[in-house]
Coordinates of C-alpha atoms and ligand atoms in Angstrom, one line a residue:
X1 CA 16.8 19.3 -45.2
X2 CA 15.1 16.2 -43.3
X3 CA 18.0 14.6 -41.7
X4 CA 18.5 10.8 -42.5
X5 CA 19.3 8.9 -39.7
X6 CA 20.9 5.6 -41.1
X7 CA 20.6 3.5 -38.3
X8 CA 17.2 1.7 -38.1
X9 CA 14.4 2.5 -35.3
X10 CA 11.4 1.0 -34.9
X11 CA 9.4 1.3 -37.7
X12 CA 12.4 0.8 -40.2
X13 CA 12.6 -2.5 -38.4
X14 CA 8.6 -3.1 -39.0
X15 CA 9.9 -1.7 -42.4
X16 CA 12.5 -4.4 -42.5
X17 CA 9.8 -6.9 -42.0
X18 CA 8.1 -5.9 -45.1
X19 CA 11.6 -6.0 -46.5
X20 CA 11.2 -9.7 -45.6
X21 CA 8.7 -10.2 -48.8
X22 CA 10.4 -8.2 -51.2
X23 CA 8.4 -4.7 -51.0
X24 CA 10.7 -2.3 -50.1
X25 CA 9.1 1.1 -48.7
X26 CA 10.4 4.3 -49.3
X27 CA 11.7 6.6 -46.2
X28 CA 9.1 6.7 -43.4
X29 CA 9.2 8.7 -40.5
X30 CA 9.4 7.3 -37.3
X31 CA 6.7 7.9 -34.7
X32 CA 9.0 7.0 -31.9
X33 CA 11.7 8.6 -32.7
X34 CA 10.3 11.0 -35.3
X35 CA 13.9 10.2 -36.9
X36 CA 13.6 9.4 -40.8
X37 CA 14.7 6.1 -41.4
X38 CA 15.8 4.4 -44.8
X39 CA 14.5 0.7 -44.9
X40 CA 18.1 -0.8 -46.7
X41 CA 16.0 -4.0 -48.0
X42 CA 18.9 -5.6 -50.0
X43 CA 21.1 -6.0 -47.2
X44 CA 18.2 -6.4 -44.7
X45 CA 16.4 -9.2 -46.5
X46 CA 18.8 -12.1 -44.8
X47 CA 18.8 -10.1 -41.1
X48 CA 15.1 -9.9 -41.6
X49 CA 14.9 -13.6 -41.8
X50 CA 17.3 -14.4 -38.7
X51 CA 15.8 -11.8 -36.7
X52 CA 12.6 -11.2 -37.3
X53 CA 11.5 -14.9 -37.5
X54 CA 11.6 -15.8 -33.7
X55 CA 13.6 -18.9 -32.9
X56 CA 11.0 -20.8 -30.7
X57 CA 12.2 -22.0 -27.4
X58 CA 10.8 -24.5 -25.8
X59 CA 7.1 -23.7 -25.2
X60 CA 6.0 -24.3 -21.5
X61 CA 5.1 -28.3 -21.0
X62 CA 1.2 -28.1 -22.0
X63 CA 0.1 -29.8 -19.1
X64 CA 1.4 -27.0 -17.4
X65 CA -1.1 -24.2 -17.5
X66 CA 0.0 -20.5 -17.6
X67 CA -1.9 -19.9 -14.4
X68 CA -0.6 -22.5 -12.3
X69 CA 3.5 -21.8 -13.8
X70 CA 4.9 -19.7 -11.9
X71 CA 4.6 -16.0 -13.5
X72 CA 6.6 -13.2 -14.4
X73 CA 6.5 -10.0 -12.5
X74 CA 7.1 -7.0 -14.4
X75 CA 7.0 -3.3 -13.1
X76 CA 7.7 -0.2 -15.2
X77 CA 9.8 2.0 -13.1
X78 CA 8.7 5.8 -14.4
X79 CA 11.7 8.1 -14.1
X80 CA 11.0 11.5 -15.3
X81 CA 13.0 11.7 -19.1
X82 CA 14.0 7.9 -18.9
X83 CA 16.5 6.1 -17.2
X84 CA 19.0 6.5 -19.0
X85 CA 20.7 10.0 -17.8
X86 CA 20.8 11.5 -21.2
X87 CA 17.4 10.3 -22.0
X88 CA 15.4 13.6 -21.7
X89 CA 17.8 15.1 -24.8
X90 CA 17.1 11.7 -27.1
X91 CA 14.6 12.5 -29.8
X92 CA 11.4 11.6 -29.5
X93 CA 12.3 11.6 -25.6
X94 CA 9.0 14.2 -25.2
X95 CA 11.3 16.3 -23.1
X96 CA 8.6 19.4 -22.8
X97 CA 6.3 17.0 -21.1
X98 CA 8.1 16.2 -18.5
X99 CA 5.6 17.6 -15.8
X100 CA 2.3 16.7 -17.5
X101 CA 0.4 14.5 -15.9
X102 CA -1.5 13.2 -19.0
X103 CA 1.9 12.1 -20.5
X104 CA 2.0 9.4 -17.2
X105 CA -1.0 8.3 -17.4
X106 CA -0.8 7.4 -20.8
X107 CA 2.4 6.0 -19.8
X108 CA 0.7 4.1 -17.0
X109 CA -2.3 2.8 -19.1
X110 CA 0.0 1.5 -22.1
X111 CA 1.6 -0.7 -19.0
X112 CA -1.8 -1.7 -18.0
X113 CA -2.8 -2.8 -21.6
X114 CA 0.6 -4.9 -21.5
X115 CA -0.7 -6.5 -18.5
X116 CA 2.3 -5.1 -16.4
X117 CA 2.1 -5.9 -12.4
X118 CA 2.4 -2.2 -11.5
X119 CA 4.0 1.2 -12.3
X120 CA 7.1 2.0 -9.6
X121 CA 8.4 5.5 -8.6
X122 CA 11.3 6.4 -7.0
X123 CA 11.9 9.4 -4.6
X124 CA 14.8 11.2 -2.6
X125 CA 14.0 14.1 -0.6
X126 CA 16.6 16.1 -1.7
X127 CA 17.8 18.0 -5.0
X128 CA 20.6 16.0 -6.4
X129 CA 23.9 17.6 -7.5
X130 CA 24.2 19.1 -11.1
X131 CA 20.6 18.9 -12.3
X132 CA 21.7 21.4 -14.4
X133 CA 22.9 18.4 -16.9
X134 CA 19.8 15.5 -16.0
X135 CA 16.1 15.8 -15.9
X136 CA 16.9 13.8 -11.8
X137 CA 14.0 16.5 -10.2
X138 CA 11.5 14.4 -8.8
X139 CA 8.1 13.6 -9.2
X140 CA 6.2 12.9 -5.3
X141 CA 5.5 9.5 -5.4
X142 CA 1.9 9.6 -3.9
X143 CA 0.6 12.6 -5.7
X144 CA 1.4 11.4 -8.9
X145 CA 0.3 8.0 -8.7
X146 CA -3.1 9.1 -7.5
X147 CA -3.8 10.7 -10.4
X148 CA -2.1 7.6 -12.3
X149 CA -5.0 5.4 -10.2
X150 CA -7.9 7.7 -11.4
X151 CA -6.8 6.7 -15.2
X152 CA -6.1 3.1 -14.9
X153 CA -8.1 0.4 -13.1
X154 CA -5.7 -3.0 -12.5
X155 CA -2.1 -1.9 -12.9
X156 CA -0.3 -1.5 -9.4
X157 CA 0.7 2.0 -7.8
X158 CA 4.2 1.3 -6.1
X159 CA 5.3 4.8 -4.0
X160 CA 8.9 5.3 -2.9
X161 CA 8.9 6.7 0.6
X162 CA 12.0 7.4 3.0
X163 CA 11.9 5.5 6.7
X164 CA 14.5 8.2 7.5
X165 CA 12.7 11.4 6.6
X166 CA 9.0 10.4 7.3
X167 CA 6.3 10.0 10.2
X168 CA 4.8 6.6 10.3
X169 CA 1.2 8.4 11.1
X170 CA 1.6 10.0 8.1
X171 CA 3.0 7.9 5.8
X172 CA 0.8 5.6 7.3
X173 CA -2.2 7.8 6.2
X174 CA -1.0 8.7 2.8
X175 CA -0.5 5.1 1.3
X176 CA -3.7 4.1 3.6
X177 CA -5.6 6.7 0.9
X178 CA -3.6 5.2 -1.7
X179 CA -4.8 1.8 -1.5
X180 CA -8.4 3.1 -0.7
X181 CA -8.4 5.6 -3.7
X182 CA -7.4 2.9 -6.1
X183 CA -9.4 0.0 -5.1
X184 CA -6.3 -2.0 -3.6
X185 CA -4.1 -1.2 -6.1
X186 CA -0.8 0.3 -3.7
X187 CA 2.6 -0.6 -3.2
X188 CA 5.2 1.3 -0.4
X189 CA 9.1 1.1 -1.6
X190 CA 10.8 1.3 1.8
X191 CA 14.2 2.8 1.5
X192 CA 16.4 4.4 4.3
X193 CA 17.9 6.9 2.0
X194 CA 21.5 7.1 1.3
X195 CA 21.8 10.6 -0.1
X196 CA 24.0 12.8 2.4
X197 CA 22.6 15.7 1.0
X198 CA 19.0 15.3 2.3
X199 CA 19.6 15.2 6.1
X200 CA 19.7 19.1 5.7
X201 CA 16.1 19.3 4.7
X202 CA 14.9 17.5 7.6
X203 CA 16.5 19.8 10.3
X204 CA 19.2 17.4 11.1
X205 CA 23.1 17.9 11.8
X206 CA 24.4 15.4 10.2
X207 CA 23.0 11.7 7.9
X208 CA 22.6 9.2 10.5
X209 CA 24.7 6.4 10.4
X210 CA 23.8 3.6 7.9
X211 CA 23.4 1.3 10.7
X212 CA 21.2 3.7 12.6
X213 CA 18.9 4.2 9.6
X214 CA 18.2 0.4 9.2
X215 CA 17.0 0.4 13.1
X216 CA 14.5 3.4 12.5
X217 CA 13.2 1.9 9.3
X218 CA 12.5 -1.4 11.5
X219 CA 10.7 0.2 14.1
X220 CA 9.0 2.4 11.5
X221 CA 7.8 -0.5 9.5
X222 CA 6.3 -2.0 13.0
X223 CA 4.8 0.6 13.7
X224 CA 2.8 1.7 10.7
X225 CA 1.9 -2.2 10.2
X226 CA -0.1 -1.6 13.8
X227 CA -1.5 1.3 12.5
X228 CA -2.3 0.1 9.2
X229 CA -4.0 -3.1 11.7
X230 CA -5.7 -0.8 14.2
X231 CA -9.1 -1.3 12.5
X232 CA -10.2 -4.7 12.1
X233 CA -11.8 -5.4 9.2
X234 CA -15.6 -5.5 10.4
X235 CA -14.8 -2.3 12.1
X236 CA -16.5 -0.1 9.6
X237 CA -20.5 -0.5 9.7
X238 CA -22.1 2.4 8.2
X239 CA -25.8 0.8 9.3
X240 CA -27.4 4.2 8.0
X241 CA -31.0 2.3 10.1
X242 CA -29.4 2.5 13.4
X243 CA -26.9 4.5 12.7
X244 CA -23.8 3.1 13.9
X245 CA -21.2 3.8 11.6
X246 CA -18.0 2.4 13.4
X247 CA -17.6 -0.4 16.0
X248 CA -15.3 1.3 18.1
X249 CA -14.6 -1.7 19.9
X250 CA -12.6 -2.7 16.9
X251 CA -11.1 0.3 16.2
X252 CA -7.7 -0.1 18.7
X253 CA -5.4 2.6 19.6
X254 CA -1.6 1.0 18.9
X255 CA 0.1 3.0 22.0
X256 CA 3.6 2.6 20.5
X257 CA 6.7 3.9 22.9
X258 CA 9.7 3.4 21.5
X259 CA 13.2 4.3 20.6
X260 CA 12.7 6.3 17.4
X261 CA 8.7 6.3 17.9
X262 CA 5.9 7.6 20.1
X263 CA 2.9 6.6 18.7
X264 CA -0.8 6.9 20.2
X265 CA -2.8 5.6 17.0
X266 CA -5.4 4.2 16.0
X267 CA -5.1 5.3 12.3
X268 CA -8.1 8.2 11.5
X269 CA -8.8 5.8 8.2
X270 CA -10.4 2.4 7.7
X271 CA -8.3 -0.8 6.8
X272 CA -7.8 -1.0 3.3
X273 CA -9.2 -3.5 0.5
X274 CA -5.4 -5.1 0.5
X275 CA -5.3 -4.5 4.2
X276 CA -2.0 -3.0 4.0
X277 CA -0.1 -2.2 1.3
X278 CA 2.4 -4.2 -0.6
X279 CA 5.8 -3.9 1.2
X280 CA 8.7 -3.4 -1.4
X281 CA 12.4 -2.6 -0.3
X282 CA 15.3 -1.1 -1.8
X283 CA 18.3 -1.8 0.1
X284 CA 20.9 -4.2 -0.5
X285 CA 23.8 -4.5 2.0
X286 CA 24.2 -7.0 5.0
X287 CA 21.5 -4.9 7.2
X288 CA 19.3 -4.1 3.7
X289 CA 19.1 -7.9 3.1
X290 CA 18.1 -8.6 6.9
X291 CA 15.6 -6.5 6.9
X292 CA 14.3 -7.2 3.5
X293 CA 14.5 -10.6 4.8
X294 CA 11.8 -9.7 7.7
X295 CA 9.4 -7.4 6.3
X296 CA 9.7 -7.3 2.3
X297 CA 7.4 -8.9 0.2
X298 CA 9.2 -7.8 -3.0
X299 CA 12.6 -6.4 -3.1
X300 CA 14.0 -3.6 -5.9
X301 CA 17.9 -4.5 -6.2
X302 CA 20.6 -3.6 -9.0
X303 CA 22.9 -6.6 -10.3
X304 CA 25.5 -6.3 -13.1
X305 CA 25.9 -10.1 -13.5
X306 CA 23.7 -13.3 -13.0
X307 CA 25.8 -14.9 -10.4
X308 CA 25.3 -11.9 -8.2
X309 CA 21.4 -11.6 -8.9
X310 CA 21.5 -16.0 -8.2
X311 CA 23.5 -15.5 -4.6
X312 CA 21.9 -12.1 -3.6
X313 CA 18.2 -14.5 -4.4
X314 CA 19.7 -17.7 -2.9
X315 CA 20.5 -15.2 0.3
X316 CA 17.2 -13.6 0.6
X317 CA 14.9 -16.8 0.3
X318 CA 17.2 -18.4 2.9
X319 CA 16.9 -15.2 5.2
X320 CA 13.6 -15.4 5.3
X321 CA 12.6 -19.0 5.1
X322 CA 14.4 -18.8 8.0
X323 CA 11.9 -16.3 9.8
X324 CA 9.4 -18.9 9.0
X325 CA 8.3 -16.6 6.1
X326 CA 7.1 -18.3 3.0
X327 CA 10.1 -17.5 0.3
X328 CA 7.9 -17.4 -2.7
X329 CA 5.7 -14.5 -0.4
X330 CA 9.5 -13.0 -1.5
X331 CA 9.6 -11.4 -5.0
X332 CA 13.0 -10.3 -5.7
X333 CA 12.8 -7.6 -8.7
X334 CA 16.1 -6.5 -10.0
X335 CA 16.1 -3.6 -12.6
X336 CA 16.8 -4.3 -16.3
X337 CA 17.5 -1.3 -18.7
X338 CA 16.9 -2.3 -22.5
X339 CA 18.0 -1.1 -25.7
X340 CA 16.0 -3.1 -28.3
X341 CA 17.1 -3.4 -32.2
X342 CA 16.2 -5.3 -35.0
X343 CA 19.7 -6.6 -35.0
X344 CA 22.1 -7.0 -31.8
X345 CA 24.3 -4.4 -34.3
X346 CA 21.3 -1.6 -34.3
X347 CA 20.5 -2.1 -30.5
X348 CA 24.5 -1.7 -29.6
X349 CA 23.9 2.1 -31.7
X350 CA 21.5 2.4 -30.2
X351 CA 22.9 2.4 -26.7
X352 CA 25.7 4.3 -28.1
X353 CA 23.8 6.9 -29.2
X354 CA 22.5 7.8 -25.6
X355 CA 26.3 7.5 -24.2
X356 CA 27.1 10.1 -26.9
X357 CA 24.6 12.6 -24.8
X358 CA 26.3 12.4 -21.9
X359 CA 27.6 15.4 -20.4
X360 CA 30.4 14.1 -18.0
X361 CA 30.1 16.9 -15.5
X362 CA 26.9 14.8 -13.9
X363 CA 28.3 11.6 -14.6
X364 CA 31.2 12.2 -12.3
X365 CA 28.8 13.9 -10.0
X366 CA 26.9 11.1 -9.6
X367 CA 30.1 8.6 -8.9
X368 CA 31.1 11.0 -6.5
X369 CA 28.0 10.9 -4.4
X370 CA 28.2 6.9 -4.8
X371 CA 31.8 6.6 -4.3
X372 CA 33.2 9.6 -2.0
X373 CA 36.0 9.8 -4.8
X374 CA 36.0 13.3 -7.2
X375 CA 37.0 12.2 -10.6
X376 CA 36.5 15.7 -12.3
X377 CA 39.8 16.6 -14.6
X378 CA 40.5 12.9 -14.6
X379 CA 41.4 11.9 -17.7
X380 CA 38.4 10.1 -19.4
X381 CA 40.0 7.7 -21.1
X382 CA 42.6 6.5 -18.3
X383 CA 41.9 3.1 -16.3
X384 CA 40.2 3.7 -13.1
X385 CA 41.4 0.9 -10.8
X386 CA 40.0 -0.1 -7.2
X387 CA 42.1 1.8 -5.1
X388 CA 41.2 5.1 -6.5
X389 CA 38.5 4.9 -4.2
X390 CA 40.0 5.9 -0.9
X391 CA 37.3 8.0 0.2
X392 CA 34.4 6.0 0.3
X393 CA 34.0 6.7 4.0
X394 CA 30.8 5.4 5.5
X395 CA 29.4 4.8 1.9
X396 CA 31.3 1.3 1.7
X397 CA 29.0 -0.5 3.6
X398 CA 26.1 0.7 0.9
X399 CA 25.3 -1.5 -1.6
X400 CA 25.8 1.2 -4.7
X401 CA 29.4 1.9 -3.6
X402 CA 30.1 -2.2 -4.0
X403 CA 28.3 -2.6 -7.3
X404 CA 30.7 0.3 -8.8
X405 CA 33.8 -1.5 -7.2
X406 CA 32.7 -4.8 -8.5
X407 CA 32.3 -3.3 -11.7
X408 CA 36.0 -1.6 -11.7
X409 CA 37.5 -5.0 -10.2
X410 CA 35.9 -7.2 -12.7
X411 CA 35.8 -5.2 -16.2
X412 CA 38.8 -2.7 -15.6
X413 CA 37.6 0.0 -17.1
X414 CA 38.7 4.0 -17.7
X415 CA 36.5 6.6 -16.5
X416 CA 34.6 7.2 -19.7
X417 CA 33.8 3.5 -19.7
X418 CA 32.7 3.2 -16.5
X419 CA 30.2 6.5 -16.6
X420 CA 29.0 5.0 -19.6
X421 CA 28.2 2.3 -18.1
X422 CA 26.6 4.1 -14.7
X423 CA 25.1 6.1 -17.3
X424 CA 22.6 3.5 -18.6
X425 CA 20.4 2.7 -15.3
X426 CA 22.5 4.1 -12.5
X427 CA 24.2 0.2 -11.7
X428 CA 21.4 -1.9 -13.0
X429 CA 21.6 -4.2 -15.6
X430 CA 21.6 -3.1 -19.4
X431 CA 20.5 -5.3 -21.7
X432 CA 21.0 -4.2 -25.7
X433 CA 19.9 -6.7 -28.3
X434 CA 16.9 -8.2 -30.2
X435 CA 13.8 -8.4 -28.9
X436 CA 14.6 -12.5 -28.5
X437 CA 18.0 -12.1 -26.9
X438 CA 16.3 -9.9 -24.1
X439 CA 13.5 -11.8 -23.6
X440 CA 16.5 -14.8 -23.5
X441 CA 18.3 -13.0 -20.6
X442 CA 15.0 -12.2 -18.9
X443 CA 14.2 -15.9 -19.0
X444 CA 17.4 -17.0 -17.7
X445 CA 17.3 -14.9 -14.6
X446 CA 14.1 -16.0 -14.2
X447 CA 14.7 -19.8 -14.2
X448 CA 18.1 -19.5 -13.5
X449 CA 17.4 -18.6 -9.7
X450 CA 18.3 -15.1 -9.6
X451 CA 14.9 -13.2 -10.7
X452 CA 11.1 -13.1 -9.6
X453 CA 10.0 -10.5 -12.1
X454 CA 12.0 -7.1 -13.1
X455 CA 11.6 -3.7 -12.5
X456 CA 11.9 -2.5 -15.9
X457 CA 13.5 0.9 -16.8
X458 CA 13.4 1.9 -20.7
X459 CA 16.4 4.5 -21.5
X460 CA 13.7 6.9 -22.8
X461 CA 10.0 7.4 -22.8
X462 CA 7.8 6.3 -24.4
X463 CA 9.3 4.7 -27.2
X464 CA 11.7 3.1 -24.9
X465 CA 8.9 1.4 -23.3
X466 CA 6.5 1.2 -26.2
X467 CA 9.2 -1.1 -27.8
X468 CA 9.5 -3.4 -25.0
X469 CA 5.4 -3.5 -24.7
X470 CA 5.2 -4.6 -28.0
X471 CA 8.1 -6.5 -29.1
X472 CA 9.7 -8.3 -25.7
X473 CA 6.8 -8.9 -23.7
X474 CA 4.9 -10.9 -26.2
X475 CA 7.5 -13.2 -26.4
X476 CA 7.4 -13.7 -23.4
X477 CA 3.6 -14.1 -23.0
X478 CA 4.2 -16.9 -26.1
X479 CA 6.9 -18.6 -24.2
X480 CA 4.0 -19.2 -21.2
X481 CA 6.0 -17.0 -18.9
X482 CA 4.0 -13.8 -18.2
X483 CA -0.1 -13.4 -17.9
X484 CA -1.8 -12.6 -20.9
X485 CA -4.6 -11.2 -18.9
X486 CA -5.0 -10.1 -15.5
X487 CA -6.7 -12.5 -13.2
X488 CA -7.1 -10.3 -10.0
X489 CA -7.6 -6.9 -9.0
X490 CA -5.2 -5.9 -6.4
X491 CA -1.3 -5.6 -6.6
X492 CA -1.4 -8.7 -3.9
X493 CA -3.4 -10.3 -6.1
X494 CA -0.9 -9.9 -8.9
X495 CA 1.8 -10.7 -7.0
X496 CA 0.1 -13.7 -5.8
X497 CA 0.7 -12.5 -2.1
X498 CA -1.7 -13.2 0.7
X499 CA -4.1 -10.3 2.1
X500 CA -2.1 -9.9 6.0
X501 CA -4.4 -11.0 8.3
X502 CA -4.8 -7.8 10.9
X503 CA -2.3 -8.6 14.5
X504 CA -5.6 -8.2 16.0
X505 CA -7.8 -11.2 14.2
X506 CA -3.9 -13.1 14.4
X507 CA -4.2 -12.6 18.6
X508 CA -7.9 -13.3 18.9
X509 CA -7.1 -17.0 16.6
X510 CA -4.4 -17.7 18.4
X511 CA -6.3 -16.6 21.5
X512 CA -9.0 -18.3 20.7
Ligands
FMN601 C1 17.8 -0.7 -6.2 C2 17.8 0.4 -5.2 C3 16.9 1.5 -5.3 C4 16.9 2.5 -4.4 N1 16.0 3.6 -4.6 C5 16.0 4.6 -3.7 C6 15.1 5.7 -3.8 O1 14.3 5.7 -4.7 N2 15.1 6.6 -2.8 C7 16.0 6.6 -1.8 O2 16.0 7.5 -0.9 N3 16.9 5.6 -1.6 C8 16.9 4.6 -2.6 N4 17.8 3.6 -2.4 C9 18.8 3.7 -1.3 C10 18.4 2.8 -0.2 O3 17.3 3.2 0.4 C11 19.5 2.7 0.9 O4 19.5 3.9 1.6 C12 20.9 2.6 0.4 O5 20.9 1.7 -0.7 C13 21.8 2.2 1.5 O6 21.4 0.9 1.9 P1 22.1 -0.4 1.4 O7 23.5 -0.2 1.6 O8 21.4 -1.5 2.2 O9 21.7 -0.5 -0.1 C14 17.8 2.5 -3.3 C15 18.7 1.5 -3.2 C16 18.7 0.4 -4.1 C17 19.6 -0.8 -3.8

């Protein structure tokens, strides 16, 4: 017996719009959601109206071209199963595909048709607790978006990789080929890695200090920036006639000694058509924020609230205005989860039917690992209150562990509340409404001071996404805040960053 699901998904709301002129359609099954859905015209008629015909807001000034307003950024972050930590069970979640790369590419070239800046991937190096409960495996970064590159051709690659457990010469290397295989298309997400359980992989003791990973990762981005320099541009000749292939005189061994690094160089590849690869950071706490300050040119970061987002943005472009760095050379990208309904009532099901697939045991895993406290046989629906977490240890200097205490301080919730809402987008923001009311919010951060762009994380794939390409980002493209083509072909060139000059062209102008 087909299941009815009353609550309306996506194509009961396209339904609803028919509903708008009086032609009611019988049950339709949903492609997203393969659900059955019952188009309840009567009732629908008036919603239909209010929602479905977009309030206008203010259009931008038309002397103001799209091009010269400053633009949107707008990454899909691919998690394997969704965001959302029950999202693999949702139906229509495509749970058996999971490790096929076809289904990402798809995936990838959906977000290129939608004009998106870039796809985004996370990483750890480790196996995270209770997978048993949460498709968290992960998907190499590098690997993954290579074959990503061969099926797209604009939409930036943007590779998670660990300053803590990596080389420079070969990380160097690997995003080096990235950028080369995709015509200039590659992003590197530095992050120090917080997770204590991946030190053991790596042959060491113990996690080093947070403190300690911030210097590493600054000596490792110096170092693969030299290396990423160490051929000039004019380097490679490949004059078949006289058969010089490479001026070596411009190929320049970097000779790094350091604390962390020894490092002879030059790179065994060619600089690349971006000249080095976008630098992203995750990492938000006093010494995540300095050194996002210094070297990032985009920065991932997880609010709750837009005052945070505002002084967290206000901080950064001070930071590094104060390097003598240009600020808007500073895209800060916070993640936003949405749950998108024909009606702020459907979305709001919507988000409850994912919390309903929770299975508790990895939610209070995962608030262990961020919070040093074990909730399990806590009573779900008691108040958790700040000083329950005692044994936050070295984590309470991490950015994660202060969202989650900012969270319990300001909203006092119980248990069950709070992993519901941990649940969503692990801390990042969760926005359930209307197509409108998101693109509202996203419009507020936006020009409200505490947003660049968004690094955007649907519950479930694809028809988390697929909703949010075709119902949120139009409005935005109508509202004169996001491209409605692309007008470059690198991930700088989306971004609207400059291609880095090489240190060695910087010495020899300064020299000359
Ligand atoms: C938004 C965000 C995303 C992150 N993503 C990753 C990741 O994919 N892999 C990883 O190893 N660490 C990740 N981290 C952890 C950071 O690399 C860092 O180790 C941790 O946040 C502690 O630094 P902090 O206190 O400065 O945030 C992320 C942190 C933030 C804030």
């Amino acid at each position: 017996m087909t299941k009815f699901i009353v609550f309306l998904s996506w194509t009961g709301w396209r339904l609803a719009e028919a509903c708008r002129v009086g032609a009611c359609h019988p049950a339709a099954a949903d492609p997203v959601s393969r659900m059955r859905v019952v188009c309840l015209c009567p009732t629908r008629r008036s919603t239909a109206r209010r929602v479905l015909s977009p309030r206008s807001r203010p259009m931008a000034a038309n002397s103001e071209s799209a091009a010269a307003r400053r633009q949107l950024v707008l990454n899909l972050f691919i998690y394997p199963g969704g965001h959302h930590e029950a999202g693999w069970r949702y139906p229509g979640a495509s749970a058996e595909r999971l490790l096929d790369i076809t289904f990402y590419q798809d995936l990838a070239r959906s977000a290129e048709a939608a004009k998106l800046d870039a796809v985004f991937f996370a990483d750890g190096p480790a196996l995270v607790d209770n997978i048993r409960y949460a498709s968290r495996f992960r998907l190499e970064p590098l690997t993954w978006l290579s074959a990503i590159a061969a099926a797209t051709h604009h939409i930036g690659l943007i590779g998670t990789a660990s300053t803590t457990y990596y080389e420079p010469y070969n990380l160097a290397r690997l995003f080096a080929s990235l950028d080369h295989l995709s015509g200039g298309r590659a992003g590197w997400n530095i992050v120090t890695t917080a997770v204590p359980q991946a030190s053991g992989n790596f042959g060491l003791s113990e996690t080093p200090s947070h403190a300690e990973r911030y210097a590493r990762a600054s000596e490792f981005v110096d170092v693969v920036t030299k290396l990423w320099d160490s051929w000039e541009d004019e380097a490679l000749v490949v004059d078949t006639a006289s058969g010089l292939f490479a001026d070596d005189t411009k190929i320049h061994p970097i000779e790094h000694v350091g604390r962390h690094y020894r490092v002879k160089g030059a790179l065994n590849t060619p600089r690349t058509p971006q000249g080095r690869p976008v630098y992203v950071q995750a990492g938000s706490s006093d010494d995540g924020r300095s050194f996002a300050a210094r070297y990032a040119e985009a920065i991932f970061t997880a609010h709750q609230t837009l005052p945070s987002a505002q002084a967290f943005y206000a901080d950064i472009k001070r930071q590094a205005a104060s390097l003598g760095r240009r600020p808007e050379h500073v895209k800060i990208l916070p993640g936003i989860s949405p749950y998108i309904g024909s009606t702020e009532v459907e979305a709001q099901r919507l988000y409850e039917a994912f919390n309903d697939l929770i299975q508790p045991e990895y939610s209070l895993t995962q608030l262990r690992q961020i919070t040093g406290t074990d909730f399990t046989g806590h009573d779900l629906d008691a108040r958790v209150t700040p000083d329950a977490f005692q044994n936050a240890g070295p984590r309470a200097v991490a950015s994660r562990y202060q969202l989650v205490l900012d969270i319990v301080t300001r909203e006092k919730p119980t248990l069950r509340q709070l992993i519901h809402r941990l649940a969503g987008a692990r801390g990042h923001y969760v926005s359930v409404g209307t197509p409108e009311k998101i693109a509202d919010e996203i419009q507020t951060w936006f020009e409200g001071g505490a947003a660049d762009g968004f690094n955007v994380m649907p519950p479930w794939y694809r028809g988390g996404f697929d909703l949010f390409a075709s119902e949120v980002v139009p409005i935005l493209r109508k509202r004169g805040l996001f491209r409605s083509e692309y007008t470059g072909k690198t991930l700088r060139e989306h971004f609207g960053l400059p291609r880095p000059e090489s240190l060695y062209a910087q010495t020899a102008r300064a020299s000359a």
